XYZ file of C-alpha atoms in Angstrom:
655
model
C -0.324 -0.277 0.002
C 2.673 2.502 0.511
C 4.480 2.147 -2.607
C 0.823 2.398 -4.258
C 0.727 5.504 -2.825
C 4.411 6.975 -3.754
C 3.344 5.903 -7.026
C 0.499 8.293 -7.331
C 2.404 11.149 -5.601
C 4.351 13.929 -7.020
C 7.926 13.354 -8.616
C 11.347 14.245 -7.685
C 13.357 17.223 -9.302
C 15.270 15.332 -12.067
C 19.450 15.627 -12.086
C 19.911 16.976 -15.282
C 22.251 16.186 -18.098
C 23.960 18.179 -20.184
C 21.510 17.973 -23.016
C 18.342 17.705 -20.691
C 19.709 20.589 -18.820
C 19.849 22.909 -22.275
C 16.649 21.680 -23.783
C 14.822 23.525 -20.443
C 17.210 26.739 -20.562
C 16.685 27.992 -23.945
C 12.724 27.002 -23.996
C 12.475 28.621 -20.609
C 14.585 31.566 -22.268
C 12.816 31.478 -25.770
C 9.288 31.311 -23.980
C 10.474 34.077 -21.495
C 11.604 36.328 -24.257
C 8.508 36.002 -25.569
C 6.260 36.704 -22.719
C 8.354 39.618 -22.035
C 7.919 41.058 -24.809
C 3.859 40.933 -25.124
C 4.159 42.779 -22.150
C 5.702 45.334 -23.596
C 2.842 45.867 -26.231
C 4.114 43.388 -28.853
C 1.240 41.862 -30.849
C 0.770 38.102 -30.823
C -3.086 36.551 -31.214
C -3.760 35.887 -27.288
C -4.630 32.310 -28.324
C -1.250 31.398 -30.476
C 0.700 32.988 -27.425
C -1.349 30.462 -24.886
C -0.515 27.433 -26.921
C 3.412 28.862 -26.777
C 3.135 29.388 -22.996
C 1.092 25.667 -22.047
C 3.792 23.921 -24.322
C 6.480 25.360 -22.772
C 5.010 24.442 -19.666
C 4.135 21.634 -20.108
C 7.718 20.630 -21.889
C 9.375 22.088 -18.527
C 7.834 19.588 -16.343
C 7.707 16.706 -17.940
C 11.869 16.969 -18.384
C 12.133 18.601 -15.055
C 9.830 16.390 -13.354
C 9.873 12.308 -12.295
C 6.765 10.646 -12.599
C 6.626 9.583 -8.687
C 8.862 9.524 -6.139
C 10.228 6.382 -6.254
C 11.148 6.371 -10.973
C 15.061 7.362 -11.093
C 15.712 10.902 -11.542
C 18.472 10.292 -14.593
C 16.956 10.397 -18.247
C 13.879 8.859 -19.502
C 13.062 8.440 -23.270
C 8.620 8.821 -21.597
C 9.278 12.071 -20.615
C 10.935 12.660 -23.962
C 8.021 11.504 -25.605
C 5.415 13.328 -23.302
C 7.644 16.505 -24.093
C 7.489 15.345 -28.389
C 3.784 15.311 -27.700
C 3.107 18.114 -25.733
C 5.137 20.155 -28.770
C 2.766 18.051 -31.433
C -0.611 18.835 -29.569
C 0.417 22.255 -28.946
C 1.958 22.925 -32.411
C -1.017 21.391 -34.055
C -3.689 24.065 -31.931
C -1.039 26.888 -33.045
C -1.172 25.561 -36.814
C -4.836 25.556 -36.659
C -5.800 28.840 -34.958
C -6.804 30.258 -38.424
C -9.104 27.333 -39.414
C -10.197 27.256 -35.609
C -10.447 31.027 -35.444
C -13.215 30.923 -38.073
C -15.069 28.739 -36.611
C -18.474 29.141 -34.580
C -18.351 28.187 -30.978
C -20.521 25.306 -30.040
C -22.035 25.523 -33.711
C -19.615 24.472 -36.333
C -18.753 20.713 -36.099
C -14.935 19.951 -34.641
C -12.866 17.530 -36.900
C -11.980 14.582 -35.843
C -8.152 15.455 -35.499
C -9.391 18.201 -33.509
C -11.157 16.431 -31.011
C -8.035 13.641 -30.597
C -5.137 16.502 -29.976
C -7.576 18.151 -27.658
C -8.114 14.720 -25.457
C -4.681 14.550 -25.674
C -3.426 17.551 -24.273
C -6.171 17.237 -21.637
C -4.491 13.997 -20.848
C -1.227 15.613 -20.734
C -2.391 18.250 -18.433
C -3.544 15.874 -16.042
C -0.352 14.046 -16.391
C 1.857 17.182 -15.560
C -0.434 18.053 -12.845
C -0.101 14.803 -11.360
C 3.528 15.095 -11.813
C 4.292 18.647 -10.189
C 1.099 18.863 -7.636
C -0.328 15.511 -7.170
C -3.280 13.535 -7.379
C -6.119 16.016 -5.978
C -6.775 18.069 -8.610
C -6.174 15.082 -10.773
C -8.942 13.040 -9.552
C -11.234 16.398 -9.098
C -11.089 17.205 -12.845
C -11.784 13.259 -13.461
C -14.490 13.337 -11.013
C -16.063 16.469 -12.944
C -15.502 15.390 -16.236
C -17.550 12.291 -14.870
C -20.235 14.720 -14.113
C -20.371 15.966 -17.728
C -20.736 12.452 -19.124
C -23.700 10.780 -16.336
C -24.880 13.538 -15.110
C -27.753 13.522 -17.081
C -28.452 9.690 -15.697
C -28.833 11.228 -12.148
C -32.236 12.361 -10.838
C -33.003 15.586 -8.811
C -31.570 19.045 -8.860
C -28.201 17.384 -9.900
C -28.869 15.922 -13.404
C -27.924 17.958 -16.062
C -29.130 17.362 -19.827
C -26.028 15.750 -21.025
C -23.671 16.409 -23.273
C -21.597 14.759 -26.386
C -17.744 14.106 -26.410
C -18.083 17.085 -28.705
C -19.084 19.787 -27.273
C -17.300 18.858 -23.756
C -14.436 19.134 -26.293
C -15.785 22.044 -27.174
C -16.238 23.546 -24.200
C -12.725 22.917 -22.100
C -10.261 23.317 -25.453
C -12.139 25.731 -27.680
C -14.193 28.496 -25.264
C -12.390 30.961 -23.397
C -14.028 29.598 -20.555
C -11.821 26.577 -19.942
C -8.245 25.334 -20.422
C -7.435 28.273 -21.938
C -9.702 30.496 -20.071
C -8.853 33.472 -17.991
C -6.959 30.791 -15.195
C -4.038 30.476 -17.972
C -4.295 34.126 -19.116
C -3.396 35.468 -16.137
C -0.438 32.979 -15.591
C 0.795 33.803 -19.165
C 0.288 37.816 -19.398
C 0.815 38.105 -15.917
C 2.193 36.299 -13.336
C 5.088 35.201 -15.519
C 6.735 38.643 -15.905
C 7.372 39.426 -12.023
C 8.503 35.851 -11.390
C 11.084 36.495 -14.501
C 11.081 39.646 -12.585
C 11.905 37.986 -8.949
C 14.054 35.473 -11.077
C 16.608 38.518 -12.525
C 16.784 40.315 -9.302
C 17.550 36.872 -7.273
C 20.732 36.580 -9.883
C 21.835 39.453 -9.457
C 21.874 39.717 -6.164
C 19.021 41.259 -4.501
C 18.162 38.585 -2.162
C 21.494 39.309 -0.546
C 20.248 43.381 -0.810
C 17.194 42.519 1.206
C 18.761 40.399 3.686
C 21.274 42.848 4.224
C 18.967 45.734 4.935
C 16.421 43.759 7.491
C 20.102 42.380 9.031
C 21.118 46.011 9.614
C 17.346 47.046 10.819
C 16.104 44.172 13.388
C 19.643 42.070 13.467
C 20.754 43.691 17.279
C 17.109 42.823 18.263
C 16.933 40.108 20.642
C 15.944 37.350 18.446
C 17.349 39.465 16.086
C 17.803 36.085 13.614
C 14.320 35.466 13.625
C 13.262 39.284 12.682
C 15.825 39.160 9.976
C 13.986 36.312 8.629
C 10.567 37.802 9.085
C 11.779 41.031 7.885
C 14.028 40.077 4.838
C 11.044 37.592 3.737
C 8.675 40.120 3.823
C 10.883 42.097 1.422
C 11.339 39.858 -1.097
C 8.079 38.216 -1.356
C 6.719 40.876 -2.073
C 8.399 41.191 -5.583
C 8.768 37.465 -6.157
C 5.192 36.761 -5.033
C 5.996 32.675 -4.379
C 6.074 31.281 -1.088
C 8.204 28.753 -2.467
C 10.760 30.617 -4.022
C 10.880 32.878 -1.233
C 11.480 30.411 1.120
C 14.466 28.620 -1.399
C 15.921 31.900 -1.516
C 15.818 33.942 1.622
C 15.555 30.798 3.804
C 18.940 29.283 3.008
C 20.269 32.660 4.617
C 17.963 32.296 7.373
C 17.452 29.166 8.466
C 20.470 28.652 9.667
C 21.599 31.335 11.379
C 18.351 31.506 13.093
C 19.586 27.851 14.543
C 23.094 28.837 15.136
C 21.894 31.671 17.788
C 19.212 29.156 19.579
C 15.973 28.690 17.496
C 14.930 24.913 17.059
C 15.178 23.693 14.040
C 11.371 22.834 13.816
C 10.446 26.930 15.307
C 13.116 28.130 12.441
C 11.796 25.974 9.817
C 8.200 27.620 10.952
C 8.950 31.212 10.951
C 10.502 31.523 7.793
C 7.547 29.401 5.774
C 5.319 31.428 7.703
C 6.726 35.343 6.871
C 7.593 33.727 3.043
C 3.505 32.847 3.009
C 2.402 36.855 3.837
C 4.628 37.820 0.474
C 1.909 36.445 -1.607
C -0.676 38.890 0.181
C 2.028 41.938 0.351
C 1.762 44.849 -2.265
C 2.756 45.686 -4.665
C 3.423 41.914 -6.517
C 1.303 40.139 -4.035
C 0.652 36.435 -5.951
C -1.117 34.750 -8.267
C -4.076 34.687 -6.539
C -4.670 38.153 -6.576
C -3.713 38.242 -10.313
C -6.346 36.027 -10.749
C -8.811 37.873 -8.919
C -8.402 40.747 -11.117
C -9.739 38.393 -13.948
C -12.461 37.415 -12.030
C -13.872 40.369 -10.944
C -12.372 43.147 -13.105
C -11.252 44.991 -10.325
C -7.981 47.034 -11.426
C -4.723 45.695 -9.897
C -3.729 48.697 -8.473
C -6.964 49.141 -6.229
C -6.363 45.688 -4.696
C -3.494 45.730 -4.104
C -4.173 49.046 -2.133
C -6.741 47.352 -0.522
C -4.762 44.431 0.404
C -1.648 46.302 1.543
C -3.467 47.237 5.203
C -3.991 43.986 6.084
C -0.791 42.302 4.732
C 1.121 44.692 7.203
C -1.109 43.807 9.874
C -0.496 39.576 9.138
C 3.458 40.697 9.189
C 2.988 42.479 12.622
C 1.697 39.556 13.816
C 4.771 37.084 12.623
C 6.947 39.734 13.403
C 5.206 40.147 17.033
C 5.303 35.956 17.381
C 9.249 35.891 16.782
C 9.467 38.478 19.759
C 8.171 37.494 22.365
C 9.579 33.820 21.945
C 12.685 35.016 21.591
C 11.804 36.622 24.903
C 10.261 33.861 26.376
C 13.353 31.816 25.544
C 16.023 34.172 26.366
C 17.323 34.358 22.997
C 20.290 36.821 22.328
C 20.363 38.944 19.789
C 23.057 38.764 16.727
C 26.562 39.631 17.345
C 28.191 43.469 15.793
C 30.038 41.926 13.191
C 27.455 39.835 11.901
C 24.962 42.875 11.396
C 26.037 46.147 9.025
C 24.972 49.802 9.118
C 21.900 50.520 6.630
C 24.021 53.680 5.450
C 26.348 51.022 4.091
C 24.110 48.758 2.556
C 22.131 51.326 0.788
C 25.533 53.425 -0.006
C 26.950 49.915 -1.468
C 23.608 48.239 -2.946
C 20.494 51.492 -3.615
C 20.897 50.680 -6.954
C 18.406 47.849 -6.529
C 16.083 50.792 -5.466
C 15.420 52.278 -9.077
C 14.052 48.699 -10.591
C 11.882 47.879 -7.108
C 10.388 51.345 -7.121
C 9.889 52.322 -10.954
C 8.170 48.685 -9.776
C 6.061 50.154 -6.738
C 5.049 53.001 -9.593
C 4.280 51.069 -12.393
C 1.977 48.927 -10.732
C -0.074 51.804 -8.474
C 0.159 54.160 -11.378
C -0.280 52.259 -14.502
C -3.189 50.164 -15.445
C -1.508 47.967 -16.858
C 0.737 45.385 -14.431
C 2.424 43.822 -17.063
C 3.681 46.227 -18.259
C 4.977 47.550 -15.443
C 6.710 44.735 -14.129
C 8.668 44.142 -18.190
C 10.211 47.761 -17.971
C 10.743 46.453 -13.835
C 12.935 44.030 -15.558
C 14.410 46.064 -18.402
C 15.191 48.707 -15.246
C 17.622 45.523 -14.127
C 20.089 45.846 -17.105
C 21.843 48.668 -15.967
C 21.785 47.268 -12.221
C 23.062 44.202 -13.594
C 26.020 45.759 -15.857
C 26.684 48.194 -12.369
C 27.509 44.849 -10.239
C 29.122 43.260 -12.984
C 30.822 44.842 -15.663
C 31.621 42.701 -17.997
C 29.100 41.910 -20.749
C 29.813 38.205 -20.704
C 29.160 37.843 -17.618
C 26.002 40.096 -17.799
C 24.641 37.874 -20.828
C 25.014 34.849 -18.726
C 23.075 36.770 -16.002
C 20.406 37.632 -18.175
C 20.078 34.184 -20.409
C 19.815 32.192 -16.510
C 17.653 34.795 -15.226
C 15.293 34.385 -17.768
C 15.309 30.538 -17.847
C 14.950 30.107 -13.835
C 11.509 32.650 -14.355
C 10.119 30.554 -16.791
C 11.252 27.260 -14.678
C 9.799 28.788 -11.601
C 6.476 29.532 -13.790
C 5.967 25.321 -14.145
C 4.021 24.802 -10.533
C 2.073 27.885 -11.669
C 1.492 26.981 -15.021
C -0.171 23.284 -14.552
C -2.179 24.877 -11.646
C -3.389 27.299 -13.769
C -4.597 25.144 -16.816
C -5.773 22.396 -14.690
C -7.944 24.947 -13.028
C -9.490 26.340 -15.902
C -10.170 22.258 -16.638
C -12.475 22.593 -13.189
C -14.114 26.245 -14.054
C -14.746 24.929 -17.752
C -16.667 21.883 -16.288
C -18.551 23.537 -13.295
C -19.870 26.287 -16.330
C -20.699 24.263 -18.637
C -22.460 21.890 -16.200
C -24.306 24.574 -14.121
C -22.668 22.941 -11.048
C -21.409 26.086 -9.784
C -24.563 27.950 -9.087
C -25.744 24.551 -7.469
C -22.791 23.956 -5.121
C -22.955 27.677 -3.750
C -26.304 27.058 -2.864
C -25.933 24.397 -1.257
C -23.979 25.814 0.829
C -25.941 28.691 1.538
C -28.893 26.197 2.692
C -26.218 24.097 4.671
C -25.819 27.038 6.437
C -29.406 27.895 7.404
C -29.234 31.259 5.535
C -26.780 32.336 8.266
C -24.152 35.055 7.466
C -21.790 34.060 9.538
C -22.456 30.276 9.111
C -22.119 30.426 5.393
C -18.687 32.690 6.362
C -17.769 29.939 8.020
C -18.705 26.611 6.026
C -17.292 28.907 3.440
C -13.583 29.402 4.838
C -13.592 25.622 5.607
C -14.725 24.888 2.198
C -11.058 26.884 0.897
C -9.235 25.593 3.986
C -10.160 21.917 3.353
C -9.337 22.868 -0.679
C -5.798 23.971 0.315
C -4.794 21.165 2.435
C -4.338 19.576 -0.896
C -3.950 22.095 -3.974
C -2.110 24.821 -4.659
C -2.816 28.600 -4.189
C -3.991 29.530 -7.737
C -6.039 26.485 -8.080
C -7.698 27.318 -4.752
C -8.748 30.584 -5.464
C -10.096 29.354 -9.178
C -12.262 27.255 -7.704
C -13.575 28.776 -4.668
C -14.006 32.185 -6.844
C -16.934 29.780 -8.488
C -18.026 28.116 -5.517
C -18.047 30.131 -2.378
C -17.640 33.737 -3.603
C -21.745 33.873 -5.148
C -22.402 32.564 -1.893
C -20.571 35.493 -0.045
C -21.959 37.903 -2.362
C -25.438 37.141 -2.057
C -24.781 37.804 1.429
C -24.293 41.249 0.448
C -20.928 41.174 1.132
C -18.995 43.853 -1.599
C -17.483 42.223 -4.281
C -13.425 42.907 -2.907
C -13.799 41.637 0.688
C -15.706 38.664 -0.306
C -12.749 37.769 -3.508
C -10.197 39.192 -1.349
C -11.311 36.228 1.592
C -10.932 34.012 -0.601
C -7.410 35.277 -1.865
C -6.026 35.027 2.289
C -7.323 31.981 3.681
C -6.532 30.386 -0.012
C -3.300 31.926 0.726
C -2.374 29.891 3.883
C -2.652 26.405 1.764
C 1.081 27.145 1.582
C 1.554 26.251 4.809
C -1.982 23.847 5.622
C -1.180 20.422 5.784
C -0.384 17.479 3.910
C 0.758 19.695 1.337
C 2.031 23.223 2.879
C 4.386 23.484 0.150
C 6.275 26.400 1.896
C 7.011 24.251 5.031
C 8.408 21.195 2.910
C 10.775 23.312 1.352
C 11.592 25.075 4.326
C 11.712 21.669 5.943
C 14.969 20.424 3.330
C 16.370 23.368 4.608
C 16.012 22.983 8.743
C 16.501 19.326 8.105
C 13.420 19.171 10.874
C 9.706 17.186 10.139
C 7.534 19.323 7.153
C 4.280 18.336 9.250
C 5.873 19.662 12.119
C 6.927 23.109 10.974
C 4.178 23.564 8.753
C 1.893 22.971 12.159
C 3.580 25.489 13.855
C 3.508 27.674 10.834
C -0.338 27.691 11.178
C -0.364 28.411 14.631
C 2.298 31.648 14.175
C -0.111 32.919 10.721
C -3.015 32.396 13.114
C -3.836 36.016 12.769
C -3.850 35.399 8.697
C -7.031 32.918 9.545
C -8.854 35.750 11.577
C -7.990 38.455 9.211
C -10.064 37.552 6.314
C -13.314 37.726 8.856
C -12.325 40.996 10.524
C -12.134 42.616 7.350
C -15.507 41.200 6.091
C -17.069 43.192 8.722
C -14.771 45.993 9.016
C -14.344 47.252 5.433
C -12.083 50.156 6.064
C -8.879 48.134 6.795
C -9.678 47.693 2.792
C -9.588 51.544 2.487
C -13.182 51.366 2.157
C -15.325 54.009 3.977
C -13.974 57.220 5.426
C -10.238 57.735 6.626
C -11.132 57.942 10.255
C -12.665 54.693 9.703
C -10.192 53.008 8.660
C -7.357 54.962 11.537
C -9.977 54.122 14.184
C -10.373 50.026 12.422
C -6.362 49.358 12.367
C -5.680 51.065 15.583
C -8.215 48.157 16.992
C -6.655 45.239 14.891
C -3.345 46.292 15.379
C -3.622 46.081 19.085
C -5.943 43.359 19.073
C -2.478 41.617 16.884
C -0.658 42.507 19.812
C -2.718 40.986 22.734
C -3.149 37.685 20.666
C 0.629 36.978 19.851
C 1.334 38.030 23.588
C -1.389 35.271 24.505
C -0.072 32.493 21.898
C 3.781 33.213 22.870
C 2.968 33.293 26.480
C 5.110 36.728 27.132
C 4.297 39.960 27.907
C 7.114 41.329 30.288
C 8.069 38.062 31.513
C 6.487 34.360 30.752
C 3.011 34.108 31.189
C 0.466 32.289 33.336
C -2.493 30.720 32.036
C -5.016 33.590 33.179
C -2.543 36.390 31.872
C -2.802 34.538 28.962
C -6.779 34.299 28.722
C -6.999 38.317 29.629
C -4.782 39.216 26.899
C -6.695 36.517 23.993
C -10.318 38.060 25.629
C -9.343 41.684 25.122
C -7.685 40.894 21.490
C -10.982 39.478 20.510
C -12.311 42.323 21.867
C -10.804 44.524 19.951
C -11.283 42.145 16.685
C -14.961 42.318 16.428
C -16.881 45.135 14.678
C -18.525 46.787 17.467
C -17.732 49.915 19.325
C -18.529 48.301 22.626
C -16.553 45.340 22.781
C -12.904 47.095 21.463
C -13.528 49.546 23.970
C -13.947 46.438 26.651
C -11.192 45.232 24.789
C -9.071 48.027 25.269
C -9.296 48.338 28.731
C -9.111 44.975 29.469
C -5.791 44.709 27.632
C -4.624 48.137 29.470
C -5.554 46.521 32.677
C -4.062 43.495 31.553
C -0.868 44.933 30.915
C -0.367 47.129 34.213
C -0.823 44.116 36.355
C 1.251 42.139 34.197
C 3.754 45.028 34.202
C 3.672 45.255 38.443
C 4.179 41.001 38.862
C 7.123 41.221 36.333
C 9.647 38.359 37.862
C 12.971 39.291 37.422
C 13.935 35.586 37.413
C 11.766 34.838 34.229
C 13.095 37.720 32.308
C 17.179 35.748 32.445
C 18.131 35.654 29.163
C 19.686 32.203 28.013
C 23.514 31.835 28.806
C 25.803 32.288 25.796
C 27.013 28.713 26.257
C 24.023 26.977 26.715
C 23.244 27.630 22.917
C 24.222 25.189 20.693
C 27.074 26.659 18.414
C 26.407 24.819 14.872
C 29.003 25.803 12.035
C 29.146 29.014 10.309
C 26.786 28.810 7.119
C 26.075 31.062 4.241
C 24.371 33.403 6.570
C 27.362 34.562 8.502
C 28.958 35.912 5.531
C 30.976 39.254 6.473
C 28.364 42.005 5.834
C 28.122 45.356 4.526
C 31.065 48.120 5.987
């Protein structure tokens, strides 16, 4: 049985030989150049661009990922056959695009070749999903396809009129509501350019810059290593928008440093996972789910980014305070003087990195074309790279491999968006969306709070087995209509889904961010995920808060926003102190309960409960200050802290 489960589990990364390596680099580079050119305004027909993008993603997926964990990681001729089949299918659609453009969808007949190529392409997408993500999405798509085929035999409200093979293929492949629908379009035309920007920035040393800035700001504080992880992950994640990439990049510095300063391996991985997950919520880039939200709702991305800013900062306040209280409770020491650079020295050495980042922020918020903003930010990295590496040959290599890395980083997102398109397509074709939304509403008895809780539960369950883009795409068509039917505005309803869907990066059993951190921390990934969920507890609460306090999303008068932010920020402080068990000294049960009650009162959207919560927090704080125990405030002596071998994280700082 265990071997059977492994046969169905996602594959491993291949150890690529030279031919495979160069194929991956060339395909990635070519696709990245094409998509950046499109972002700059070079006209390519939408369908052709999507065919080429999907072909590149499938080819890279099969070349870089084994069929399952038991398969050898070397060369596979079967993988090459799948690559050839992917290229042939997508090439067929590119060649036939002028013909397909002239037909009337759902009216004109499809040829036998059209149907065969479509079925093979759907099968290839499902196989790539199984390899890169897992079986859950594949089973879900297969279930919905079976419902489309056999649903006419059912009775009751879930029966439908029935669909022929041609109708199913036509809807899933040849319409804009299926495989080549909004999800894949967002991945190809929006997400990819920001992933490429992050990869290029990393290639020219941007991750080191973010790390040094964070180190100079908070490294000398108690628990400085943990706080450096939070700040650097937030800075880098706000640009990359990918929790996994964030963990791998900043975690390679921060996790060994945290362990060396006395943090347990599990907690070090959990802090990095929680902090990196927040990068998908922090403007200007946010993550793929936020880009999908622009397409599903029609709300401009700049509006979404500005609305998401305050909740994202509150999230990072929560993670930072968790690290702060934990460090004080455990008596962790700050980093040494030799490990913390001066902020002026960092900026004097690396000021050039601020130019493309500033340009990206300005472009995303000022222009109504986020993909163009990402493209000009990518172009602005070239003079920075030349300044850092004056050698032209090295510059060419940096750009080539950076573009290749960016496209390779799109494999998971691209496959997830493709399979999400199939899920959304089957739902819209069979009208199952309305039936499920209606079922959610009736399941909760029409109660608004119960409907929201049921919707959140469904999203969390989906997030346990799927990546964020797929969770959002599915939840947007299943749960969002039920939330909007309650009278909740479109922006809070969909941002609610984005927040809870983003937590899939640390929600067991998939928890991709936790597994990435586990490989660096050498700890149990499930335990890392559980601790990360505790650290990020506020992220599960905040969506409920801004659903009933839209002022947090900058909706309403300024004074209301100020009061709501102040109340929730104090609530975050109180809850984290209660969860971590520290405020001035270690807390007993009474102190924890009082702080938790005060925090919950501050979160509730009623003036009376907020005043009670504020009074309770103030009284508890004064009481805890008066009874603080110096014995419980003593730090752990340096000789008691395990000293690990020095790592990349201890490289010489800027001076």
